[in-house]
Short mmCIF file of C-alpha atoms and ligand atoms in Angstrom, two decimals:
data_model
loop_
_atom_site.label_atom_id
_atom_site.label_comp_id
_atom_site.label_asym_id
_atom_site.label_seq_id
_atom_site.Cartn_x
_atom_site.Cartn_y
_atom_site.Cartn_z
CA UNK O 86 22.06 -57.66 -47.50
CA UNK O 87 18.99 -59.42 -48.91
CA UNK O 88 18.47 -63.04 -47.88
CA UNK O 89 18.92 -64.25 -51.42
CA UNK O 90 22.25 -62.50 -51.81
CA UNK O 91 23.39 -63.80 -48.47
CA UNK O 92 22.52 -67.37 -49.46
CA UNK O 93 24.46 -66.98 -52.68
CA UNK O 94 27.53 -65.60 -50.86
CA UNK O 95 27.37 -68.52 -48.44
CA UNK O 96 27.20 -71.12 -51.20
CA UNK O 97 29.97 -69.37 -53.10
CA UNK O 98 32.32 -69.57 -50.16
CA UNK O 99 31.49 -73.22 -49.52
CA UNK O 100 32.00 -73.99 -53.23
CA UNK O 101 35.33 -72.16 -53.06
CA UNK O 102 36.31 -74.21 -50.02
CA UNK O 103 35.50 -77.43 -51.86
CA UNK O 104 37.48 -76.37 -54.92
CA UNK O 105 40.31 -74.99 -52.80
CA UNK O 106 40.48 -71.59 -54.53
CA UNK O 107 38.49 -68.39 -54.80
CA UNK O 108 35.93 -68.50 -57.61
CA UNK O 109 36.99 -65.14 -58.98
CA UNK O 110 33.90 -64.35 -61.08
CA UNK O 111 31.65 -66.25 -58.71
CA UNK O 112 29.10 -63.45 -58.59
CA UNK O 113 28.34 -64.19 -62.25
CA UNK O 114 27.63 -67.89 -61.60
CA UNK O 115 24.09 -68.91 -62.47
CA UNK O 116 22.18 -70.01 -59.43
CA UNK O 117 21.92 -73.73 -60.15
CA UNK O 118 25.18 -74.07 -62.02
CA UNK O 119 27.55 -76.71 -60.67
CA UNK O 120 31.21 -75.75 -61.37
CA UNK O 121 33.01 -78.26 -63.60
CA UNK O 122 35.63 -78.86 -60.93
CA UNK O 123 32.94 -80.43 -58.79
CA UNK O 124 31.16 -82.44 -61.44
CA UNK O 125 33.61 -85.33 -61.62
CA UNK O 126 34.34 -86.78 -58.23
CA UNK O 127 38.05 -86.58 -57.57
CA UNK O 128 38.97 -90.06 -56.30
CA UNK O 129 42.19 -88.83 -54.72
CA UNK O 130 40.27 -86.38 -52.54
CA UNK O 131 37.25 -88.61 -52.07
CA UNK O 132 39.33 -91.52 -50.78
CA UNK O 133 42.28 -89.52 -49.36
CA UNK O 134 44.69 -91.20 -51.73
CA UNK O 135 48.19 -90.15 -52.76
CA UNK O 136 48.30 -88.28 -56.09
CA UNK O 137 50.48 -90.97 -57.65
CA UNK O 138 47.97 -93.75 -57.04
CA UNK O 139 46.65 -95.12 -60.35
CA UNK O 140 42.94 -95.35 -61.10
CA UNK O 141 42.21 -98.51 -63.12
CA UNK O 142 38.41 -98.24 -63.09
CA UNK O 143 35.83 -95.87 -61.65
CA UNK O 144 32.75 -98.09 -61.77
CA UNK O 145 33.47 -99.93 -59.61
CA UNK O 146 36.41 -98.03 -58.10
CA UNK O 147 39.70 -99.87 -58.51
CA UNK O 148 42.85 -97.97 -57.63
CA UNK O 149 46.38 -99.28 -57.25
CA UNK O 150 49.63 -98.12 -55.70
CA UNK O 151 53.06 -97.98 -57.32
CA UNK O 152 55.98 -99.81 -55.74
CA UNK O 153 57.66 -96.69 -54.34
CA UNK O 154 54.40 -95.62 -52.63
CA UNK O 155 54.51 -98.78 -50.52
CA UNK O 156 57.77 -97.87 -48.78
CA UNK O 157 56.25 -97.52 -45.27
CA UNK O 158 56.48 -100.52 -42.96
CA UNK O 159 52.79 -100.12 -42.20
CA UNK O 160 50.86 -98.96 -45.25
CA UNK O 161 48.97 -95.70 -44.65
CA UNK O 162 45.48 -95.34 -46.10
CA UNK O 163 46.78 -92.86 -48.70
CA UNK O 164 48.78 -95.63 -50.42
CA UNK O 165 46.47 -98.62 -50.00
CA UNK O 166 44.96 -100.02 -53.18
CA UNK O 167 41.17 -100.16 -53.44
CA UNK O 168 39.45 -103.12 -55.05
CA UNK O 169 35.68 -103.05 -55.34
CA UNK O 170 33.43 -105.47 -57.17
CA UNK O 171 30.32 -103.36 -56.67
CA UNK O 172 29.26 -99.94 -55.41
CA UNK O 173 30.48 -98.69 -52.04
CA UNK O 174 27.61 -98.58 -49.51
CA UNK O 175 26.15 -95.12 -48.92
CA UNK O 176 24.97 -93.74 -45.58
CA UNK O 177 26.55 -96.18 -43.18
CA UNK O 178 25.30 -95.85 -39.60
CA UNK O 179 27.79 -97.60 -37.33
CA UNK O 180 25.45 -97.22 -34.34
CA UNK O 181 22.84 -99.33 -36.08
CA UNK O 182 25.28 -101.79 -37.65
CA UNK O 183 24.80 -105.45 -36.79
CA UNK O 184 26.61 -108.67 -37.57
CA UNK O 185 24.62 -111.89 -37.81
CA UNK O 186 26.16 -115.34 -37.54
CA UNK O 187 23.98 -117.89 -39.32
CA UNK O 188 24.27 -120.84 -41.70
CA UNK O 189 23.58 -124.59 -41.70
CA UNK O 190 26.34 -125.21 -39.17
CA UNK O 191 25.68 -122.54 -36.55
CA UNK O 192 24.33 -123.90 -33.26
CA UNK O 193 22.23 -120.81 -32.61
CA UNK O 194 21.84 -117.91 -35.03
CA UNK O 195 23.02 -114.77 -33.28
CA UNK O 196 23.15 -111.04 -34.01
CA UNK O 197 25.59 -108.59 -32.45
CA UNK O 198 25.73 -104.81 -32.54
CA UNK O 199 29.16 -103.26 -33.08
CA UNK O 200 29.23 -102.18 -29.43
CA UNK O 201 28.47 -105.73 -28.31
CA UNK O 202 31.30 -107.08 -30.44
CA UNK O 203 33.68 -104.52 -28.98
CA UNK O 204 32.71 -105.04 -25.35
CA UNK O 205 32.03 -108.77 -25.29
CA UNK O 206 35.21 -110.02 -26.97
CA UNK O 207 38.89 -109.35 -26.42
CA UNK O 208 40.47 -107.04 -28.99
CA UNK O 209 43.65 -107.79 -30.90
CA UNK O 210 45.86 -105.81 -33.27
CA UNK O 211 47.86 -107.42 -36.06
CA UNK O 212 49.71 -106.20 -39.14
CA UNK O 213 48.22 -108.25 -41.97
CA UNK O 214 49.28 -108.50 -45.59
CA UNK O 215 46.42 -108.39 -48.07
CA UNK O 216 47.18 -108.92 -51.73
CA UNK O 217 44.57 -109.12 -54.46
CA UNK O 218 44.67 -112.51 -56.20
CA UNK O 219 44.91 -110.61 -59.50
CA UNK O 220 47.92 -108.47 -58.53
CA UNK O 221 50.38 -108.64 -61.46
CA UNK O 222 47.68 -109.68 -63.93
CA UNK O 223 48.79 -107.09 -66.51
CA UNK O 224 51.85 -109.15 -67.41
CA UNK O 225 50.13 -112.36 -68.49
CA UNK O 226 50.09 -113.31 -72.15
CA UNK O 227 47.65 -114.11 -73.65
CA UNK O 228 46.15 -111.35 -71.51
CA UNK O 229 43.52 -112.07 -68.90
CA UNK O 230 40.36 -109.99 -68.57
CA UNK O 231 39.88 -107.96 -65.40
CA UNK O 232 41.66 -105.08 -63.73
CA UNK O 233 45.14 -104.81 -65.15
CA UNK O 234 46.97 -104.62 -61.82
CA UNK O 235 50.72 -104.15 -62.10
CA UNK O 236 52.46 -104.53 -58.72
CA UNK O 237 50.44 -102.26 -56.45
CA UNK O 238 47.47 -104.37 -55.29
CA UNK O 239 49.02 -105.25 -51.95
CA UNK O 240 49.15 -103.58 -48.55
CA UNK O 241 50.05 -104.34 -44.98
CA UNK O 242 48.09 -102.20 -42.54
CA UNK O 243 47.58 -102.61 -38.83
CA UNK O 244 44.11 -103.99 -38.09
CA UNK O 245 42.31 -103.98 -34.75
CA UNK O 246 39.26 -106.04 -33.98
CA UNK O 247 37.97 -109.19 -32.38
CA UNK O 248 38.88 -112.72 -33.40
CA UNK O 249 36.37 -114.24 -35.81
CA UNK O 250 37.01 -117.46 -33.90
CA UNK O 251 35.74 -115.98 -30.61
CA UNK O 252 32.54 -114.74 -32.24
CA UNK O 253 31.86 -117.98 -34.14
CA UNK O 254 32.45 -120.01 -30.97
CA UNK O 255 30.11 -117.73 -29.03
CA UNK O 256 27.33 -118.51 -31.50
CA UNK O 257 28.40 -122.14 -31.54
CA UNK O 258 29.87 -124.22 -34.35
CA UNK O 259 28.34 -127.57 -35.29
CA UNK O 260 30.77 -130.43 -35.87
CA UNK O 261 29.79 -130.61 -39.55
CA UNK O 262 31.06 -127.05 -40.27
CA UNK O 263 33.27 -126.83 -43.36
CA UNK O 264 33.52 -123.22 -44.46
CA UNK O 265 32.46 -119.69 -43.64
CA UNK O 266 31.00 -117.25 -46.17
CA UNK O 267 30.61 -113.50 -45.72
CA UNK O 268 27.81 -111.21 -46.80
CA UNK O 269 28.15 -107.44 -47.06
CA UNK O 270 26.18 -104.31 -47.81
CA UNK O 271 27.77 -103.12 -51.05
CA UNK O 272 25.50 -102.93 -54.10
CA UNK O 273 25.74 -105.02 -57.27
CA UNK O 274 26.67 -102.95 -60.33
CA UNK O 275 23.28 -103.80 -61.84
CA UNK O 276 21.66 -102.22 -58.75
CA UNK O 277 19.66 -105.44 -58.41
CA UNK O 278 19.19 -105.78 -54.63
CA UNK O 279 18.88 -109.57 -54.86
CA UNK O 280 22.41 -109.84 -56.27
CA UNK O 281 25.62 -109.65 -54.25
CA UNK O 282 28.76 -108.16 -55.86
CA UNK O 283 30.89 -110.67 -53.97
CA UNK O 284 30.38 -113.18 -51.14
CA UNK O 285 33.46 -115.26 -50.50
CA UNK O 286 34.82 -117.20 -47.58
CA UNK O 287 37.40 -119.67 -46.35
CA UNK O 288 37.65 -123.11 -44.74
CA UNK O 289 37.01 -123.31 -40.98
CA UNK O 290 40.72 -123.87 -40.35
CA UNK O 291 41.50 -120.38 -41.71
CA UNK O 292 38.43 -118.81 -40.08
CA UNK O 293 39.55 -120.11 -36.69
CA UNK O 294 43.13 -118.82 -36.87
CA UNK O 295 44.13 -116.33 -34.16
CA UNK O 296 44.94 -113.64 -36.74
CA UNK O 297 41.63 -113.81 -38.63
CA UNK O 298 39.86 -110.68 -37.42
CA UNK O 299 36.55 -108.93 -37.55
CA UNK O 300 38.18 -105.51 -37.64
CA UNK O 301 36.76 -102.11 -36.81
CA UNK O 302 40.02 -100.15 -36.81
CA UNK O 303 42.74 -99.71 -39.38
CA UNK O 304 46.01 -98.04 -38.40
CA UNK O 305 44.41 -97.04 -35.08
CA UNK O 306 41.53 -95.14 -36.68
CA UNK O 307 38.06 -95.99 -37.93
CA UNK O 308 38.42 -98.03 -41.12
CA UNK O 309 38.05 -95.68 -44.12
CA UNK O 310 34.72 -96.24 -45.90
CA UNK O 311 36.38 -97.56 -49.07
CA UNK O 312 38.19 -100.20 -47.02
CA UNK O 313 35.15 -101.58 -45.24
CA UNK O 314 33.87 -99.22 -42.52
CA UNK O 315 32.48 -100.04 -40.02
CA UNK O 316 33.31 -103.78 -39.96
CA UNK O 317 35.56 -105.88 -42.10
CA UNK O 318 36.83 -109.42 -42.16
CA UNK O 319 40.63 -109.59 -42.42
CA UNK O 320 42.23 -112.90 -43.35
CA UNK O 321 45.90 -112.11 -43.97
CA UNK O 322 48.00 -114.14 -46.40
CA UNK O 323 45.04 -115.30 -48.49
CA UNK O 324 43.70 -113.59 -51.61
CA UNK O 325 42.33 -110.29 -50.28
CA UNK O 326 38.94 -111.20 -51.76
CA UNK O 327 38.43 -113.38 -48.66
CA UNK O 328 38.62 -110.24 -46.52
CA UNK O 329 35.04 -109.03 -46.88
CA UNK O 330 34.43 -105.30 -46.43
CA UNK O 331 31.21 -103.87 -44.92
CA UNK O 332 30.40 -107.30 -43.48
CA UNK O 333 27.00 -107.72 -41.80
CA UNK O 334 26.55 -111.49 -41.95
CA UNK O 335 28.77 -114.53 -41.75
CA UNK O 336 27.38 -117.94 -42.52
CA UNK O 337 28.89 -121.10 -41.09
CA UNK O 338 28.43 -123.53 -43.94
CA UNK O 339 28.26 -127.32 -44.02
CA UNK O 340 29.84 -127.23 -47.49
CA UNK O 341 32.26 -125.04 -49.44
CA UNK O 342 30.61 -121.60 -49.56
CA UNK O 343 28.87 -121.05 -52.89
CA UNK O 344 28.39 -117.26 -52.82
CA UNK O 345 29.16 -114.87 -55.68
CA UNK O 346 32.75 -115.25 -56.96
CA UNK O 347 33.27 -118.55 -55.10
CA UNK O 348 32.23 -120.72 -58.04
CA UNK O 349 33.17 -121.15 -61.71
CA UNK O 350 36.57 -119.68 -62.50
CA UNK O 351 36.56 -116.75 -60.03
CA UNK O 352 39.62 -116.71 -57.75
CA UNK O 353 40.57 -120.15 -59.01
CA UNK O 354 43.56 -121.44 -60.93
CA UNK O 355 43.99 -124.67 -62.89
CA UNK O 356 44.54 -127.52 -60.42
CA UNK O 357 47.35 -128.67 -62.72
CA UNK O 358 49.58 -126.44 -64.89
CA UNK O 359 48.27 -125.62 -68.40
CA UNK O 360 49.81 -124.14 -71.55
CA UNK O 361 49.28 -120.38 -72.10
CA UNK O 362 45.89 -119.81 -73.74
CA UNK O 363 44.49 -123.27 -72.91
CA UNK O 364 40.79 -123.58 -72.16
CA UNK O 365 40.26 -125.08 -68.69
CA UNK O 366 37.04 -126.75 -67.57
CA UNK O 367 35.41 -125.34 -64.41
CA UNK O 368 35.86 -128.64 -62.59
CA UNK O 369 39.60 -128.50 -63.26
CA UNK O 370 39.92 -125.13 -61.49
CA UNK O 371 40.91 -125.04 -57.79
CA UNK O 372 40.20 -122.33 -55.20
CA UNK O 373 43.22 -120.16 -54.36
CA UNK O 374 44.16 -120.43 -50.70
CA UNK O 375 47.48 -119.16 -49.30
CA UNK O 376 49.18 -116.61 -51.59
CA UNK O 377 52.64 -117.41 -53.01
CA UNK O 378 55.96 -115.90 -51.88
CA UNK O 379 56.60 -112.42 -53.27
CA UNK O 380 58.56 -109.21 -52.70
CA UNK O 381 58.65 -105.59 -53.74
CA UNK O 382 61.53 -103.10 -53.92
CA UNK O 383 60.04 -99.90 -52.53
CA UNK O 384 63.18 -97.75 -52.53
CA UNK O 385 64.50 -96.34 -54.75
CA UNK O 386 61.84 -95.66 -57.31
CA UNK O 387 62.55 -97.34 -60.63
CA UNK O 388 64.57 -94.96 -62.83
CA UNK O 389 66.83 -93.69 -60.05
CA UNK O 390 70.14 -92.10 -61.10
CA UNK O 391 73.12 -92.85 -58.83
CA UNK O 392 76.59 -91.28 -58.67
CA UNK O 393 79.42 -93.55 -59.73
CA UNK O 394 81.37 -95.03 -56.81
CA UNK O 395 78.51 -94.65 -54.34
CA UNK O 396 76.67 -97.59 -52.76
CA UNK O 397 72.92 -97.61 -53.02
CA UNK O 398 70.78 -98.64 -50.07
CA UNK O 399 67.72 -100.49 -51.37
CA UNK O 400 64.76 -101.58 -49.28
CA UNK O 401 61.40 -103.28 -49.60
CA UNK O 402 59.02 -105.87 -48.21
CA UNK O 403 58.43 -109.59 -48.71
CA UNK O 404 55.55 -111.88 -47.78
CA UNK O 405 54.64 -115.53 -48.31
CA UNK O 406 50.97 -116.16 -47.62
CA UNK O 407 50.64 -118.46 -44.60
CA UNK O 408 54.40 -118.98 -44.48
CA UNK O 409 57.30 -116.82 -43.40
CA UNK O 410 59.90 -115.49 -45.82
CA UNK O 411 63.21 -117.17 -45.04
CA UNK O 412 65.56 -115.48 -47.48
CA UNK O 413 65.77 -112.38 -49.67
CA UNK O 414 68.33 -111.92 -52.43
CA UNK O 415 69.04 -109.32 -55.06
CA UNK O 416 70.75 -109.46 -58.44
CA UNK O 417 72.21 -106.67 -60.59
CA UNK O 418 73.13 -108.98 -63.50
CA UNK O 419 69.69 -110.16 -64.66
CA UNK O 420 69.63 -113.09 -62.28
CA UNK O 421 73.05 -114.63 -63.11
CA UNK O 422 74.31 -114.16 -59.55
CA UNK O 423 72.53 -113.29 -56.32
CA UNK O 424 73.57 -111.61 -53.08
CA UNK O 425 71.80 -111.81 -49.74
CA UNK O 426 69.79 -108.91 -48.30
CA UNK O 427 69.23 -108.47 -44.61
CA UNK O 428 65.69 -109.51 -43.77
CA UNK O 429 63.65 -108.74 -40.65
CA UNK O 430 61.29 -111.12 -38.87
CA UNK O 431 57.59 -110.25 -39.29
CA UNK O 432 55.94 -108.06 -36.62
CA UNK O 433 53.50 -110.95 -36.21
CA UNK O 434 52.46 -113.96 -38.29
CA UNK O 435 51.05 -112.89 -41.71
CA UNK O 436 52.73 -109.44 -41.64
CA UNK O 437 55.08 -108.59 -44.45
CA UNK O 438 58.82 -108.50 -43.67
CA UNK O 439 61.25 -105.68 -44.44
CA UNK O 440 64.55 -106.09 -46.26
CA UNK O 441 67.53 -103.86 -46.99
CA UNK O 442 70.80 -104.19 -48.87
CA UNK O 443 73.70 -101.96 -49.77
CA UNK O 444 74.32 -102.38 -53.51
CA UNK O 445 77.60 -101.56 -55.27
CA UNK O 446 77.93 -101.16 -59.04
CA UNK O 447 81.19 -101.96 -60.85
CA UNK O 448 81.04 -99.09 -63.38
CA UNK O 449 78.86 -96.47 -65.08
CA UNK O 450 75.87 -97.68 -67.03
CA UNK O 451 72.36 -99.13 -66.95
CA UNK O 452 71.43 -101.77 -64.40
CA UNK O 453 68.37 -103.55 -63.16
CA UNK O 454 68.00 -104.61 -59.56
CA UNK O 455 65.93 -107.75 -59.16
CA UNK O 456 64.70 -109.03 -55.81
CA UNK O 457 63.87 -112.66 -55.06
CA UNK O 458 62.23 -113.99 -51.91
CA UNK O 459 62.25 -117.60 -50.75
CA UNK O 460 59.68 -118.92 -48.27
CA UNK O 461 60.31 -121.13 -45.25
CA UNK O 462 59.64 -124.25 -47.36
CA UNK O 463 62.27 -123.28 -49.93
CA UNK O 464 59.92 -122.02 -52.68
CA UNK O 465 61.40 -119.02 -54.53
CA UNK O 466 59.80 -116.41 -56.74
CA UNK O 467 60.15 -117.16 -60.44
CA UNK O 468 62.41 -114.68 -62.24
CA UNK O 469 59.86 -114.10 -64.97
CA UNK O 470 56.22 -115.14 -65.27
CA UNK O 471 54.87 -118.10 -63.31
CA UNK O 472 52.22 -120.48 -64.65
CA UNK O 473 49.75 -118.86 -67.03
CA UNK O 474 46.13 -119.22 -65.96
CA UNK O 475 42.90 -118.07 -67.61
CA UNK O 476 42.04 -115.33 -65.08
CA UNK O 477 45.55 -114.00 -64.53
CA UNK O 478 46.00 -114.75 -60.83
CA UNK O 479 49.09 -115.33 -58.67
CA UNK O 480 51.79 -113.55 -60.66
CA UNK O 481 54.62 -113.60 -58.13
CA UNK O 482 57.49 -112.94 -60.56
CA UNK O 483 60.53 -111.10 -59.20
CA UNK O 484 60.09 -107.35 -58.95
CA UNK O 485 62.75 -105.30 -60.73
CA UNK O 486 63.75 -101.66 -60.90
CA UNK O 487 65.94 -99.77 -63.36
CA UNK O 488 68.96 -97.81 -62.13
CA UNK O 489 71.47 -95.66 -64.00
CA UNK O 490 74.94 -95.09 -62.62
CA UNK O 491 76.51 -91.93 -64.04
N1 MTE T 813 32.10 -106.41 -49.60
C1 MTE T 813 33.19 -106.49 -50.36
N2 MTE T 813 34.34 -106.97 -49.85
C2 MTE T 813 35.43 -107.07 -50.62
C3 MTE T 813 35.40 -106.69 -51.99
C4 MTE T 813 34.20 -106.16 -52.51
O1 MTE T 813 34.08 -105.80 -53.68
N3 MTE T 813 33.11 -106.09 -51.66
N4 MTE T 813 36.53 -106.87 -52.76
C5 MTE T 813 37.46 -107.89 -52.31
C6 MTE T 813 38.70 -107.93 -53.07
S1 MTE T 813 38.64 -108.75 -54.56
C7 MTE T 813 39.87 -107.41 -52.59
S2 MTE T 813 41.31 -107.59 -53.43
C8 MTE T 813 39.89 -106.69 -51.30
C9 MTE T 813 40.47 -105.30 -51.45
O2 MTE T 813 40.56 -104.64 -50.22
P1 MTE T 813 40.87 -103.08 -50.17
O3 MTE T 813 39.95 -102.38 -51.13
O4 MTE T 813 40.66 -102.68 -48.76
O5 MTE T 813 42.30 -102.91 -50.60
O6 MTE T 813 38.59 -106.56 -50.70
C10 MTE T 813 37.79 -107.71 -50.84
N5 MTE T 813 36.59 -107.54 -50.07
MO1 MO T 814 40.89 -109.03 -55.29
#
């Protein structure tokens, strides 16, 4: 066989492997022709996501789950939503990765390699709930701009890493420290290298919590690239925007961090309730901290058909930001009456909690099952929409599924 022919055969078989089928008339392919199947990146393959995940945007990539995909106690990568504000970093070299601690309130600026972080500090594993502040945005009226998340921008994975607290204390924290802010290596959509797609943070009190991690493993494996490989901040219970992916610098600030998406109206809600559609001045907007109480019915999938006379076992998860969920109830009569579900304790603080109930229906017909969680302070989810806000954050309305008994 001539070299040229051999090269062509080799490329044909690798193309076929990528496509997952024989290219039957492959010998007729022009040399530089790129098969259509490979021209559009397939996000499900590229990110190893379940086929029923929903792509909201491809530049930047924003992909959400559906309620029934979140049935696992610990969310697998395949069903974790992706929220990006910029372009995912290319060519990440974990061996060369460093994390710098700097800022006005660091005693001594310090830089660590990944290996140093792993060997110098004790490692911890926690299940941590991360929910995008904009989860549920699609229901607000008047509508809010931004990704139209329905219910699927939440996950609870198992994260392994070192405590942010241990690393910050190793560098040294001045007594005037107020906030931390993260910096990462993703690229601004404009490709302008002086701009950051996002650089958020949290008060020292949250940064110093035991469960706030600098994580390098997710579900016992390297963190998938889309979720922050090789190093990510994880601050469970707060808007997931605080959990910086691809983090290479953390600044200890002597004031509230003023990075991209910390100021103006980003990740803020009116300090006091407003009427739907109201204009709110920037100075009347407050930074979102702990996320509100919420729950999701993950089994059955909405639209289930049940046999008359049979009980239905429902299940799902509930979470409440910094708090624990104290009670979970369900209703099959549009919220007129409620019955108690059995609710598990969290695996650790800031992990979501699992609930189950056996539901009986009085006769054939259409029903909705609504779930309502109440946190340890007695705050319950609203049955319909909570307070409207200009950017469509914090929709923690009761989740509901449709069921037909026939
Ligand atoms: N560097 C970086 N970190 C980031 C983001 C980002 O765009 N860049 N998005 C944030 C937002 S808004 C959310 S909701 C979460 C999403 O995390 P996930 O994609 O792992 O689900 O990451 C946060 N961390
Ligand atoms: Mo987010």
